[in-house]
Amino acid sequence: MIDTPLLSVRGVSRHYGAHIGCSDVSFDLYPGEVMGIVGESGSGKSTLLNCMSGHLAPDAGEVVFDTRADGPRDTVTMSEPERRMLSRTEWAFVHQHARDGLRMGVSAGGNVGERLMAVGARNYGDIRDKATDWLGRVEISESRIDDRPGTFSGGMQQRLQIARNLVTGPRLVFMDEPTGGLDVSVQARLLDLVRGLVRDMGLSAIIVTHDLAVVRLLADRLMVMKSGHVVEQGLTDRVLDDPQHGYTQLLVSSVLQV
Amino acid sequence: MTDQAYNFAYLDEQTKRMIRRAILKGLAIPGYQVPFASREMPMPYGWGTGGVQVSAAVLCPDDCFKVIDQGADDTTNAVSIRSFFERTAGIKTTTSTKAATVIQTRHRVPEMPLSEGQILVYQVPIPEPLRFLEPRESETRKMHSLEEYGLMHVKLYEDIARHGHIATSYAYPVKVEGRYVMDPSPIPKFDNPKLSDSAAIQLFGAGREQRIYALPPYSRVVSLDFEDHPFEASKADHSCGLCAAEDSYLDEVIVDDVGGRMFVCSDTDFCEARRAAGHKGKDAA
Amino acid sequence: MIELRDVSKTFTLHNQGGAVIEVLAGVNLSVKAGECVALTGSSGAGKSTLMRMIYGNYMAQAGAISIGEIDLVKAEPREIIRIRREVLGYVSQFLRVVPRVPALEVVAEPLRSVGVEAAVAEARAQELLRQLNIPKSLWSLSPTTFSGGEQQRVNIARGFSHPYPAMLLDEPTASLDAANREVVLTLIEEAKARGAAIVGIFHDEAARTRVCDREIDVTGFSPACVT
């Protein structure tokens, strides 16, 4: 087994005044692992995700990422330029609302190409070839490459967001409710796509969602949060099929069976 | 002629001092947008309030002042700014590029190479080159400070995707001294090469946006492009109808109601000087 | 290969007044390579619970469940996932797959995930689907659209595609016709012959007699009997 975690979270806490965002969260994520974080609205899962992805500074704790260049580094204390560079190269962030993760005034090809240009690509032909390839991989027709995302359906926008994020070959993907607001049939297609990409690219991922079906399908392991605390974590099917904590039992039993 | 009710060059000394400090800072960090406390000027925004404030801050009593608008000395904007400083500063004015010590310009760089000791003041409507794609000022400032300029190329990418070539023809973004990406003001991209390695001091003032930026003499200014779509300083493929110049930027002028047109130098001083020297275009009377 | 020591299992229902249900206690079980052990006992005795515990799906409250060198009770999720991928196969009664994935890929997937080349994995998947009489016309379709019996056979094919050293079989012959039942029993015999340790639940007595070396009555692990 590989012994260096890709991401090592230690005692991460974030308070909003007297209110607890998330409190003393620790875990290790290894290369290729997909972890789900579930909990109701306000349980702190999004706060935690934002702390890990550098969008929010935690009040306490470390978020150590195993960088390609320099090995494990605490992303909380590293300089902002370094952290932003990581977020363009080794990390990806898929927002719940594609509008937050896309440039709506820029064509699909430009959206995919942006990260390439941000890391120094200066050959139009190459950028366009890569964008075409990635649109294909997320099942968007090449003929739509010059269309703006506003003309796409919700599912296509979400797939475009994924292509835009993965084009620079990141190693860790943060996803915030990636299937929220999509039709069930569109969700299935997106999940299948994400699952394939995670496996083929050997990605690690952290997926925040309140949809237990999503984590059952995508996540190797699961963390359950309530009121800012982690109440239970473990293998996904173990947590869902044999929940130990009262809150998890409630969560699992609240889901309609289909 | 001079209106003694005003301080020299309209602005009070403290304001000019504040603007000079912004200019000096701008010169120290070429291409960096320095915020300054832009004053209300007796003219509307969009008429060159930024350029006028910069000119007011750099003018000395023995300066010789020239104003051009789209290259011409005789347009309303140029005439009124020139008379504004004649009245408030009592300085000499000229239409000759060579004789001028301070030249305020809108949308053009004079054809004649400038020399050491001259100052070129640009009027700037929107100083932020990244705004087209990123409307948040907090974010664009961060992008400048961290040199995250990928977005600038997205703009050019979009151009090529839509038009097959880089269609941006004015306000074409440049990179200064390998560091800051800068909007050169809405000059035609034909003028971009003149920004680089110029002997004159180049100052940029945006009144409404309260920003000043600058190029010290002999700054290296590079127009952004792609390897397979290199920058090209383009102009109308004609010669001047009045002076026959082949290498100057041309305006297209409609001359009658049946589609007749002629191309003439946009730089009136340059054109007149050539005609005085005996050059004659096909449309010259 | 499969080794259980003093394993016990309780369910605590936090939302029903904290009721504690004791299901299994003092489970000791050892299955060697090449051996097939049947779990027996009446319905509700805890056969499925025990199977799920051996797979790491249910948490044991006490004891050790070892698959080879790894104790699943203490193992980290990624270790359990590796064990499931490489060592421990599980044929459940129901097929759970992602929509849109064709049957052939479903069956080849366990091989692909241990790094077997696509062509090799596919060839093995074709062989199994053919053996289990899944019409070739269905191979490229998602099993979600198949009949119950077809899904069951795809599930079995998937379970047998990678030669796991340890296997768990939950009613592998249920609802199969005679011909397919025979195929499955042959697959089990082949697995034993190559040295797989197998734990299974078989209601089909004839099948049990044919492939199983021992029977363990789970009723003996009920807490009432132990205390």
Tab-separated table of C-alpha atoms in Angstrom, chain A:
chain	number	residue	atom	x	y	z
A	1	MET	CA	0.000	0.000	0.000
A	2	ILE	CA	1.145	3.537	-0.695
A	3	ASP	CA	1.989	5.123	2.578
A	4	THR	CA	2.024	8.855	1.827
A	5	PRO	CA	-1.469	10.288	1.920
A	6	LEU	CA	-2.299	12.652	-0.906
A	7	LEU	CA	-4.190	14.851	1.505
A	8	SER	CA	-3.795	14.813	5.235
A	9	VAL	CA	-6.260	16.872	7.232
A	10	ARG	CA	-5.382	17.481	10.864
A	11	GLY	CA	-7.625	19.160	13.417
A	12	VAL	CA	-9.285	21.539	10.982
A	13	SER	CA	-11.729	23.901	12.669
A	14	ARG	CA	-13.597	26.913	11.447
A	15	HIS	CA	-15.958	29.028	13.504
A	16	TYR	CA	-18.261	31.802	12.422
A	17	GLY	CA	-18.315	33.880	15.569
A	18	ALA	CA	-19.894	31.688	18.212
A	19	HIS	CA	-21.307	29.356	15.601
A	20	ILE	CA	-19.333	26.244	14.697
A	21	GLY	CA	-18.651	25.749	10.976
A	22	CYS	CA	-16.632	22.581	11.398
A	23	SER	CA	-14.718	21.385	14.395
A	24	ASP	CA	-11.529	19.367	14.768
A	25	VAL	CA	-11.788	17.312	11.572
A	26	SER	CA	-8.953	14.905	10.790
A	27	PHE	CA	-8.494	12.264	8.117
A	28	ASP	CA	-6.071	10.987	5.476
A	29	LEU	CA	-6.981	10.623	1.825
A	30	TYR	CA	-4.775	8.308	-0.233
A	31	PRO	CA	-4.107	8.461	-3.981
A	32	GLY	CA	-7.026	7.047	-5.938
A	33	GLU	CA	-9.422	7.213	-3.020
A	34	VAL	CA	-12.834	8.811	-3.328
A	35	MET	CA	-14.356	10.103	-0.143
A	36	GLY	CA	-17.916	11.281	0.331
A	37	ILE	CA	-18.962	13.781	2.965
A	38	VAL	CA	-22.651	13.687	3.825
A	39	GLY	CA	-24.796	15.555	6.287
A	40	GLU	CA	-27.787	17.835	6.307
A	41	SER	CA	-27.668	21.501	5.333
A	42	GLY	CA	-25.619	23.443	7.858
A	43	SER	CA	-23.727	20.368	9.057
A	44	GLY	CA	-20.419	21.965	8.087
A	45	LYS	CA	-19.620	19.848	5.055
A	46	SER	CA	-19.297	22.798	2.696
A	47	THR	CA	-17.257	24.756	5.242
A	48	LEU	CA	-14.898	21.809	5.500
A	49	LEU	CA	-14.659	21.492	1.726
A	50	ASN	CA	-13.854	25.187	1.402
A	51	CYS	CA	-11.190	24.938	4.110
A	52	MET	CA	-9.545	22.027	2.317
A	53	SER	CA	-9.657	23.604	-1.124
A	54	GLY	CA	-8.160	26.917	-0.008
A	55	HIS	CA	-11.341	28.944	-0.468
A	56	LEU	CA	-11.603	29.558	3.252
A	57	ALA	CA	-8.899	29.856	5.888
A	58	PRO	CA	-9.464	27.482	8.812
A	59	ASP	CA	-9.092	28.908	12.327
A	60	ALA	CA	-6.969	25.951	13.319
A	61	GLY	CA	-5.487	22.824	11.832
A	62	GLU	CA	-3.399	21.664	8.912
A	63	VAL	CA	-4.274	20.616	5.395
A	64	VAL	CA	-1.183	18.856	4.106
A	65	PHE	CA	-1.149	18.090	0.380
A	66	ASP	CA	1.474	15.914	-1.265
A	67	THR	CA	2.593	18.266	-4.050
A	68	ARG	CA	4.256	16.934	-7.191
A	69	ALA	CA	7.157	19.330	-6.899
A	70	ASP	CA	7.948	19.571	-3.190
A	71	GLY	CA	6.187	16.665	-1.488
A	72	PRO	CA	3.856	17.215	1.479
A	73	ARG	CA	3.123	20.902	2.181
A	74	ASP	CA	0.631	22.561	4.492
A	75	THR	CA	-1.668	24.462	2.169
A	76	VAL	CA	-3.027	26.596	4.997
A	77	THR	CA	0.318	28.232	5.684
A	78	MET	CA	1.745	28.281	2.147
A	79	SER	CA	1.691	31.584	0.271
A	80	GLU	CA	-1.383	32.540	-1.686
A	81	PRO	CA	0.337	32.390	-5.086
A	82	GLU	CA	1.447	28.831	-4.353
A	83	ARG	CA	-2.021	27.859	-3.225
A	84	ARG	CA	-3.646	29.417	-6.275
A	85	MET	CA	-1.136	27.634	-8.488
A	86	LEU	CA	-2.100	24.335	-6.861
A	87	SER	CA	-5.742	25.079	-7.460
A	88	ARG	CA	-5.031	25.547	-11.170
A	89	THR	CA	-2.794	22.543	-11.601
A	90	GLU	CA	-3.081	19.760	-9.062
A	91	TRP	CA	-6.578	20.491	-7.760
A	92	ALA	CA	-9.924	20.801	-9.395
A	93	PHE	CA	-13.114	22.199	-7.945
A	94	VAL	CA	-16.496	21.301	-9.356
A	95	HIS	CA	-19.187	23.664	-8.126
A	96	GLN	CA	-22.794	22.716	-7.551
A	97	HIS	CA	-23.932	25.434	-9.903
A	98	ALA	CA	-22.046	25.239	-13.166
A	99	ARG	CA	-22.442	29.009	-13.455
A	100	ASP	CA	-20.096	29.443	-10.502
A	101	GLY	CA	-17.444	27.310	-12.127
A	102	LEU	CA	-17.743	28.421	-15.746
A	103	ARG	CA	-17.189	31.684	-17.556
A	104	MET	CA	-20.585	32.207	-19.076
A	105	GLY	CA	-19.337	34.862	-21.506
A	106	VAL	CA	-16.697	32.578	-22.974
A	107	SER	CA	-17.183	29.716	-25.467
A	108	ALA	CA	-16.991	26.089	-24.360
A	109	GLY	CA	-13.555	25.784	-25.962
A	110	GLY	CA	-12.319	28.898	-24.184
A	111	ASN	CA	-13.629	27.571	-20.890
A	112	VAL	CA	-11.719	24.339	-21.286
A	113	GLY	CA	-8.638	26.116	-22.603
A	114	GLU	CA	-8.389	28.655	-19.798
A	115	ARG	CA	-6.491	26.448	-17.376
A	116	LEU	CA	-4.089	25.465	-20.148
A	117	MET	CA	-3.422	29.106	-20.989
A	118	ALA	CA	-3.122	29.871	-17.282
A	119	VAL	CA	-0.224	27.459	-17.015
A	120	GLY	CA	1.468	28.886	-20.100
A	121	ALA	CA	0.015	27.208	-23.205
A	122	ARG	CA	0.533	29.659	-26.070
A	123	ASN	CA	-0.265	27.614	-29.150
A	124	TYR	CA	-3.813	28.131	-30.347
A	125	GLY	CA	-3.922	24.910	-32.377
A	126	ASP	CA	-2.749	22.769	-29.456
A	127	ILE	CA	-5.161	24.407	-27.026
A	128	ARG	CA	-8.041	23.839	-29.404
A	129	ASP	CA	-7.100	20.199	-29.997
A	130	LYS	CA	-6.997	19.550	-26.274
A	131	ALA	CA	-10.336	21.316	-25.762
A	132	THR	CA	-11.894	19.229	-28.541
A	133	ASP	CA	-10.539	16.038	-27.001
A	134	TRP	CA	-11.931	16.927	-23.584
A	135	LEU	CA	-15.338	17.910	-24.880
A	136	GLY	CA	-15.453	14.453	-26.446
A	137	ARG	CA	-14.483	12.796	-23.184
A	138	VAL	CA	-17.380	14.472	-21.391
A	139	GLU	CA	-19.716	13.619	-24.270
A	140	ILE	CA	-20.200	17.111	-25.659
A	141	SER	CA	-20.300	17.286	-29.441
A	142	GLU	CA	-17.311	18.937	-31.079
A	143	SER	CA	-19.718	21.122	-33.033
A	144	ARG	CA	-20.581	22.967	-29.792
A	145	ILE	CA	-17.001	24.070	-29.113
A	146	ASP	CA	-17.622	27.696	-30.041
A	147	ASP	CA	-20.992	27.971	-28.300
A	148	ARG	CA	-21.328	29.698	-24.972
A	149	PRO	CA	-22.344	27.636	-21.942
A	150	GLY	CA	-25.570	29.611	-21.650
A	151	THR	CA	-26.884	27.683	-24.646
A	152	PHE	CA	-26.168	24.324	-22.941
A	153	SER	CA	-28.514	22.225	-20.813
A	154	GLY	CA	-27.811	21.908	-17.082
A	155	GLY	CA	-26.211	18.494	-17.474
A	156	MET	CA	-23.997	19.679	-20.326
A	157	GLN	CA	-22.899	22.705	-18.330
A	158	GLN	CA	-21.919	20.429	-15.476
A	159	ARG	CA	-19.973	18.164	-17.843
A	160	LEU	CA	-18.273	21.204	-19.355
A	161	GLN	CA	-17.275	22.306	-15.870
A	162	ILE	CA	-15.721	18.911	-15.291
A	163	ALA	CA	-13.792	19.049	-18.578
A	164	ARG	CA	-12.563	22.545	-17.760
A	165	ASN	CA	-11.293	21.295	-14.420
A	166	LEU	CA	-9.665	18.076	-15.539
A	167	VAL	CA	-7.845	19.337	-18.636
A	168	THR	CA	-4.648	20.096	-16.715
A	169	GLY	CA	-4.545	16.611	-15.183
A	170	PRO	CA	-5.221	17.391	-11.514
A	171	ARG	CA	-4.763	14.746	-8.839
A	172	LEU	CA	-7.430	15.817	-6.388
A	173	VAL	CA	-10.951	16.867	-7.283
A	174	PHE	CA	-13.243	18.663	-4.860
A	175	MET	CA	-16.904	18.367	-5.733
A	176	ASP	CA	-19.692	20.317	-4.085
A	177	GLU	CA	-23.071	18.684	-4.742
A	178	PRO	CA	-22.091	17.879	-8.332
A	179	THR	CA	-25.489	16.427	-9.194
A	180	GLY	CA	-27.641	18.893	-7.283
A	181	GLY	CA	-30.385	20.412	-9.355
A	182	LEU	CA	-30.088	17.914	-12.218
A	183	ASP	CA	-32.763	15.528	-13.482
A	184	VAL	CA	-32.399	11.967	-12.266
A	185	SER	CA	-31.583	10.628	-15.732
A	186	VAL	CA	-28.985	13.372	-16.230
A	187	GLN	CA	-27.542	12.611	-12.806
A	188	ALA	CA	-26.984	8.971	-13.707
A	189	ARG	CA	-25.098	9.912	-16.847
A	190	LEU	CA	-22.947	12.418	-14.963
A	191	LEU	CA	-22.167	9.966	-12.172
A	192	ASP	CA	-21.217	7.307	-14.671
A	193	LEU	CA	-18.934	9.797	-16.393
A	194	VAL	CA	-17.307	10.941	-13.166
A	195	ARG	CA	-16.825	7.334	-12.088
A	196	GLY	CA	-15.090	6.502	-15.353
A	197	LEU	CA	-12.831	9.545	-15.211
A	198	VAL	CA	-11.895	8.913	-11.582
A	199	ARG	CA	-10.913	5.355	-12.434
A	200	ASP	CA	-9.141	6.079	-15.723
A	201	MET	CA	-7.163	9.056	-14.422
A	202	GLY	CA	-6.510	7.564	-10.988
A	203	LEU	CA	-8.005	10.665	-9.394
A	204	SER	CA	-8.649	11.195	-5.743
A	205	ALA	CA	-11.848	12.997	-4.970
A	206	ILE	CA	-13.763	14.508	-2.097
A	207	ILE	CA	-17.461	14.758	-2.825
A	208	VAL	CA	-19.799	16.757	-0.645
A	209	THR	CA	-23.413	15.817	-1.110
A	210	HIS	CA	-26.600	15.088	0.744
A	211	ASP	CA	-27.530	12.411	-1.776
A	212	LEU	CA	-26.681	8.995	-0.358
A	213	ALA	CA	-27.148	7.323	-3.747
A	214	VAL	CA	-24.353	9.484	-5.138
A	215	VAL	CA	-21.884	8.432	-2.475
A	216	ARG	CA	-22.858	4.780	-2.712
A	217	LEU	CA	-22.022	4.886	-6.382
A	218	LEU	CA	-18.879	7.025	-6.294
A	219	ALA	CA	-17.287	6.994	-2.870
A	220	ASP	CA	-14.991	4.362	-1.403
A	221	ARG	CA	-15.434	5.812	2.018
A	222	LEU	CA	-17.794	8.085	3.772
A	223	MET	CA	-17.708	10.743	6.435
A	224	VAL	CA	-20.936	11.749	8.157
A	225	MET	CA	-21.145	15.235	9.632
A	226	LYS	CA	-23.571	16.800	12.030
A	227	SER	CA	-23.404	20.261	13.598
A	228	GLY	CA	-19.815	20.706	12.491
A	229	HIS	CA	-18.570	17.422	13.907
A	230	VAL	CA	-17.695	14.159	12.223
A	231	VAL	CA	-20.016	11.635	13.832
A	232	GLU	CA	-19.033	8.578	11.857
A	233	GLN	CA	-16.665	7.568	9.095
A	234	GLY	CA	-15.657	4.415	7.336
A	235	LEU	CA	-16.141	2.275	4.274
A	236	THR	CA	-19.131	3.631	2.339
A	237	ASP	CA	-21.234	0.484	2.255
A	238	ARG	CA	-20.418	-0.274	5.878
A	239	VAL	CA	-21.592	3.157	7.027
A	240	LEU	CA	-24.736	3.006	4.922
A	241	ASP	CA	-25.689	-0.622	5.605
A	242	ASP	CA	-24.633	-0.845	9.247
A	243	PRO	CA	-24.619	2.712	10.614
A	244	GLN	CA	-23.370	2.928	14.184
A	245	HIS	CA	-24.258	6.482	15.140
A	246	GLY	CA	-27.808	7.531	15.847
A	247	TYR	CA	-27.677	10.385	13.395
A	248	THR	CA	-26.392	8.165	10.589
A	249	GLN	CA	-29.138	5.642	11.331
A	250	LEU	CA	-31.676	8.428	11.058
A	251	LEU	CA	-30.124	9.689	7.836
A	252	VAL	CA	-30.104	6.266	6.209
A	253	SER	CA	-33.614	5.393	7.314
A	254	SER	CA	-34.937	8.711	6.031
A	255	VAL	CA	-34.093	7.866	2.444
A	256	LEU	CA	-36.933	6.548	0.336
A	257	GLN	CA	-36.173	3.111	-0.985
A	258	VAL	CA	-36.457	2.618	-4.729
